Structure formats: C-alpha cells, structure tokens
Amino acid sequence: MPLNPPAGLASARHERRIDTVYSRLFTQLAHRIACEAYRIRFIHHNLQHKKSNPKVAFFMLPPG
C-alpha cells in the first residue's frame, strides 16, 4: 500500500500550479535562447559585411 495519501483536490491544484511555474520558466528560457540566437546571427551578419556600425559594439557586449 502506498504511503502517500490519495490525490485529492488540493494536490491536483498543487500539481497544476507546479506545471504553470515550469511552463513559465521554459517559456522564459526559450525566449532567452531565441534572443541569443538572433543576437549572434546579427553579429555574424555584420562581421561578414564588415560594416563599421556603432550598433555592433552594443550587440557585441555579453548579455546581462
């Protein structure tokens, strides 16, 4: 017999709350990855064309 109590309304609500927290974290992580990929692609594009653009210096900074 399992030691944990049967799943009631409270535990179901708790699990749903954990799911929303994890999905929110995953969404933020995916957004950050997309931003990083865009930034890297932008830098690569500008380096290929050898543009002397003042914006490139800003994008070359590490994130944060």
Tab-separated table of C-alpha atoms in Angstrom:
chain	number	residue	atom	x	y	z
A	1	MET	CA	0.000	0.000	0.000
A	2	PRO	CA	1.463	3.392	-0.938
A	3	LEU	CA	2.365	5.706	1.916
A	4	ASN	CA	1.240	8.908	0.240
A	5	PRO	CA	-2.427	9.905	0.636
A	6	PRO	CA	-4.834	9.579	-2.308
A	7	ALA	CA	-4.724	12.512	-4.706
A	8	GLY	CA	-7.371	14.992	-3.649
A	9	LEU	CA	-8.370	18.400	-4.914
A	10	ALA	CA	-5.520	20.149	-3.065
A	11	SER	CA	-2.748	18.007	-4.547
A	12	ALA	CA	-4.239	18.301	-8.033
A	13	ARG	CA	-4.277	22.073	-7.665
A	14	HIS	CA	-0.697	21.976	-6.378
A	15	GLU	CA	0.453	19.916	-9.367
A	16	ARG	CA	-1.282	22.300	-11.745
A	17	ARG	CA	0.474	25.238	-10.093
A	18	ILE	CA	3.850	23.497	-10.456
A	19	ASP	CA	3.054	22.865	-14.131
A	20	THR	CA	2.347	26.554	-14.741
A	21	VAL	CA	5.577	27.534	-12.981
A	22	TYR	CA	7.611	25.117	-15.085
A	23	SER	CA	5.930	26.138	-18.325
A	24	ARG	CA	6.562	29.807	-17.497
A	25	LEU	CA	10.231	29.075	-16.787
A	26	PHE	CA	10.502	27.094	-20.014
A	27	THR	CA	8.908	29.951	-21.964
A	28	GLN	CA	11.391	32.437	-20.500
A	29	LEU	CA	14.284	30.112	-21.294
A	30	ALA	CA	13.109	29.605	-24.877
A	31	HIS	CA	12.753	33.370	-25.267
A	32	ARG	CA	16.281	33.973	-23.990
A	33	ILE	CA	17.679	31.315	-26.340
A	34	ALA	CA	15.838	32.902	-29.273
A	35	CYS	CA	17.198	36.343	-28.343
A	36	GLU	CA	20.737	34.972	-28.089
A	37	ALA	CA	20.446	33.229	-31.453
A	38	TYR	CA	19.160	36.442	-33.039
A	39	ARG	CA	21.979	38.461	-31.470
A	40	ILE	CA	24.640	36.011	-32.637
A	41	ARG	CA	23.168	35.936	-36.154
A	42	PHE	CA	23.106	39.745	-36.199
A	43	ILE	CA	26.771	39.956	-35.129
A	44	HIS	CA	27.776	37.317	-37.674
A	45	HIS	CA	25.903	39.138	-40.433
A	46	ASN	CA	27.582	42.442	-39.611
A	47	LEU	CA	31.013	40.855	-39.360
A	48	GLN	CA	30.580	39.229	-42.760
A	49	HIS	CA	29.770	42.559	-44.392
A	50	LYS	CA	32.471	44.419	-42.441
A	51	LYS	CA	30.162	47.278	-41.530
A	52	SER	CA	31.506	49.902	-39.175
A	53	ASN	CA	28.269	50.342	-37.325
A	54	PRO	CA	28.160	51.832	-33.802
A	55	LYS	CA	25.288	49.460	-33.004
A	56	VAL	CA	27.574	46.440	-33.495
A	57	ALA	CA	29.649	47.434	-30.464
A	58	PHE	CA	26.484	47.390	-28.350
A	59	PHE	CA	25.461	43.956	-29.617
A	60	MET	CA	28.957	42.584	-29.045
A	61	LEU	CA	28.573	43.106	-25.306
A	62	PRO	CA	27.890	39.946	-23.286
A	63	PRO	CA	24.246	39.529	-22.257
A	64	GLY	CA	23.151	40.762	-18.872
